[in-house]
Short mmCIF file of C-alpha atoms in Angstrom, two decimals:
data_model
loop_
_atom_site.label_atom_id
_atom_site.label_comp_id
_atom_site.label_asym_id
_atom_site.label_seq_id
_atom_site.Cartn_x
_atom_site.Cartn_y
_atom_site.Cartn_z
CA MET N 1 -19.40 27.13 -14.31
CA GLY N 2 -18.38 30.99 -15.47
CA TYR N 3 -14.25 31.73 -16.54
CA THR N 4 -12.49 34.48 -16.65
CA THR N 5 -10.76 35.33 -20.22
CA VAL N 6 -6.85 35.92 -19.06
CA TYR N 7 -5.42 35.46 -22.36
CA GLU N 8 -6.53 36.42 -25.88
CA VAL N 9 -4.62 36.89 -28.99
CA THR N 10 -5.90 39.09 -30.29
CA SER N 11 -5.80 41.52 -27.90
CA GLU N 12 -2.80 44.74 -27.87
CA ALA N 13 1.33 43.53 -28.06
CA SER N 14 2.50 44.41 -25.56
CA VAL N 15 6.02 45.00 -23.89
CA PRO N 16 7.07 40.96 -24.00
CA ASP N 17 5.72 41.24 -27.51
CA LEU N 18 7.61 44.08 -28.23
CA LEU N 19 10.82 43.17 -26.77
CA PRO N 20 13.70 41.29 -29.83
CA ILE N 21 12.31 44.71 -31.90
CA ILE N 22 13.14 47.65 -28.96
CA ILE N 23 16.82 45.81 -28.60
CA GLY N 24 17.10 45.93 -32.32
CA LEU N 25 16.71 49.33 -32.87
CA ALA N 26 18.50 50.16 -29.63
CA LEU N 27 21.86 48.05 -31.35
CA ILE N 28 21.18 49.38 -34.39
CA LEU N 29 21.02 52.95 -33.17
CA PHE N 30 24.19 52.15 -30.77
CA SER N 31 25.69 51.18 -33.64
CA LEU N 32 24.95 54.70 -35.83
CA LEU N 33 26.04 56.87 -32.99
CA PHE N 34 29.57 54.98 -32.62
CA PHE N 35 29.64 54.94 -36.06
CA LEU N 36 28.50 58.25 -37.05
CA HIS N 37 29.91 60.10 -34.07
CA PRO N 38 32.56 62.71 -34.76
CA ARG N 39 35.23 61.98 -32.08
CA VAL N 40 35.54 58.32 -32.69
CA LYS N 41 38.46 58.26 -34.72
CA ALA N 42 38.45 54.50 -35.88
CA SER N 43 41.40 52.59 -37.30
CA THR N 44 40.44 50.19 -40.27
CA ILE N 45 39.91 47.14 -38.66
CA MET N 46 37.16 48.97 -36.12
CA LYS N 47 34.95 51.23 -39.40
CA CYS N 48 34.67 47.12 -40.98
CA PHE N 49 33.63 45.94 -37.28
CA GLY N 50 31.63 49.16 -36.79
CA LEU N 51 29.89 48.46 -40.20
CA ALA N 52 29.59 44.24 -39.75
CA TRP N 53 28.03 45.14 -36.39
CA LEU N 54 25.40 47.76 -37.56
CA THR N 55 24.57 45.11 -40.64
CA LEU N 56 24.22 41.75 -38.61
CA ALA N 57 22.35 44.51 -35.71
CA THR N 58 20.16 45.24 -38.73
CA LEU N 59 18.76 41.94 -40.36
CA LEU N 60 19.07 40.58 -36.89
CA THR N 61 16.18 42.91 -35.93
CA ALA N 62 14.81 43.30 -39.47
CA VAL N 63 14.27 39.09 -39.40
CA ILE N 64 13.65 38.32 -36.05
CA SER N 65 10.83 41.68 -36.31
CA GLY N 66 9.41 40.10 -38.95
CA LEU N 67 9.15 36.34 -37.97
CA SER N 68 7.58 38.10 -34.31
CA ILE N 69 4.83 39.82 -36.12
CA TYR N 70 4.11 37.38 -38.73
CA ASP N 71 3.40 34.19 -36.31
CA LYS N 72 1.23 36.80 -34.47
CA TRP N 73 -0.76 37.91 -37.14
CA GLU N 74 -1.13 34.24 -38.21
CA LEU N 75 -2.72 33.24 -35.01
CA ASN N 76 -4.41 36.05 -35.06
CA LYS N 77 -6.33 34.98 -38.42
CA ALA N 78 -6.80 31.64 -36.75
CA TYR N 79 -8.81 32.99 -34.19
CA ARG N 80 -10.42 35.69 -35.74
CA GLY N 81 -11.42 32.52 -38.44
CA GLY N 82 -12.33 30.59 -35.65
CA ARG N 83 -10.29 28.16 -37.14
CA PHE N 84 -8.64 26.77 -33.29
CA THR N 85 -9.62 23.90 -31.14
CA VAL N 86 -11.25 24.44 -27.58
CA VAL N 87 -10.72 22.07 -24.41
CA GLU N 88 -11.57 22.64 -20.82
CA GLY N 89 -10.71 20.50 -17.78
CA ARG N 90 -8.58 20.62 -15.01
CA VAL N 91 -4.44 21.79 -15.87
CA GLU N 92 -2.95 17.95 -14.59
CA ASN N 93 1.07 16.77 -15.41
CA PHE N 94 2.01 19.96 -14.51
CA VAL N 95 5.93 20.87 -14.50
CA PRO N 96 6.65 24.04 -14.47
CA ILE N 97 9.64 25.57 -15.64
CA SER N 98 13.11 25.32 -13.86
CA PRO N 99 13.75 27.94 -11.31
CA GLY N 100 16.82 28.84 -13.43
CA GLY N 101 14.31 29.75 -16.07
CA LYS N 102 15.73 27.25 -18.60
CA GLY N 103 13.28 24.65 -20.34
CA THR N 104 9.85 24.88 -20.34
CA GLU N 105 6.49 24.37 -18.71
CA THR N 106 4.42 21.76 -19.56
CA PHE N 107 0.74 20.29 -18.74
CA THR N 108 -1.75 18.48 -20.46
CA VAL N 109 -5.68 18.97 -20.40
CA ASP N 110 -8.11 16.61 -21.15
CA GLY N 111 -5.29 14.85 -22.73
CA VAL N 112 -4.10 17.84 -24.71
CA ARG N 113 -0.48 18.60 -24.04
CA PHE N 114 1.10 22.41 -23.74
CA GLN N 115 4.51 23.40 -22.87
CA TYR N 116 5.76 26.63 -23.30
CA SER N 117 8.13 29.34 -21.83
CA ASP N 118 8.72 33.39 -21.40
CA ASN N 119 11.61 32.58 -23.31
CA GLU N 120 10.57 32.52 -26.46
CA ILE N 121 9.44 34.44 -28.95
CA THR N 122 5.87 33.67 -29.55
CA GLY N 123 2.62 34.95 -30.34
CA ALA N 124 0.69 32.95 -28.60
CA TYR N 125 0.48 32.31 -24.41
CA ASN N 126 4.22 31.26 -22.81
CA LYS N 127 3.42 32.90 -19.20
CA THR N 128 4.91 30.27 -16.30
CA LEU N 129 3.30 30.43 -13.48
CA SER N 130 6.57 31.60 -11.65
CA HIS N 131 6.17 34.95 -13.98
CA GLY N 132 2.23 35.53 -12.65
CA GLY N 133 1.03 32.87 -15.65
CA GLU N 134 -2.54 31.44 -14.74
CA ILE N 135 -2.58 28.55 -15.45
CA ALA N 136 -1.60 26.42 -12.64
CA PRO N 137 -1.70 22.30 -11.34
CA ASP N 138 -5.69 21.69 -10.69
CA ARG N 139 -6.99 25.00 -11.96
CA THR N 140 -10.24 24.08 -13.98
CA VAL N 141 -9.25 26.30 -17.51
CA ARG N 142 -10.98 26.37 -20.54
CA LEU N 143 -8.00 27.22 -23.67
CA SER N 144 -8.16 27.60 -27.40
CA TYR N 145 -5.39 26.49 -29.23
CA VAL N 146 -4.02 26.23 -33.09
CA GLU N 147 -2.10 23.10 -33.92
CA ASN N 148 1.41 24.26 -35.16
CA ARG N 149 2.34 21.10 -37.21
CA ARG N 150 5.81 22.55 -38.15
CA ILE N 151 7.15 23.21 -34.52
CA LYS N 152 5.04 20.38 -33.30
CA ARG N 153 2.64 22.24 -30.83
CA ASN N 154 -0.20 23.72 -29.27
CA LEU N 155 0.19 27.45 -29.35
CA ILE N 156 -2.97 28.56 -26.84
CA VAL N 157 -4.69 31.84 -28.54
CA LYS N 158 -7.42 32.11 -25.36
CA VAL N 159 -6.95 31.63 -22.11
CA GLU N 160 -9.60 30.90 -19.85
CA VAL N 161 -10.22 30.13 -16.10
CA SER N 162 -12.37 29.30 -13.17
CA PRO N 163 -12.37 31.32 -10.46
CA LYS N 164 -9.63 30.19 -7.55
CA THR N 165 -11.25 28.08 -5.13
CA ASP N 166 -9.78 26.64 -1.61
CA GLY N 167 -7.69 23.98 -3.79
CA ASP N 168 -6.69 26.00 -6.81
#
């Protein structure tokens, strides 16, 4: 059966991958502009609040960005080093993410369980069906994944899908 690759962890970073960094940098820039603007004559309390906000925004951006980049790098390293497992079969036990976007999308392929959400910051595949993802009930897929014992999940590093048929 011919498969089409629709996701590979080694592909370039996308906007969702960079979103935490972009938001953090925007917060830092806003804080700096407010803090350094010549027309802002803030009280001592406001200056302390501004400095605390700037410090918090900088720390959060550094930590979240660092973890996000590290996770993506670790998955890339595992994938390029061949330290992943491949499972192939029909998507079963599919439970979509809730209409409000809360929770996770879950399913199994050949008895292997997967779960993810668009709302999670991860270097792995996490595009839910409701947001244009390719993994759907009864679709035949081949998934390459890395087992993450720390968070007790299988992280998808490559998604290959079969051509859609009337049954898919």
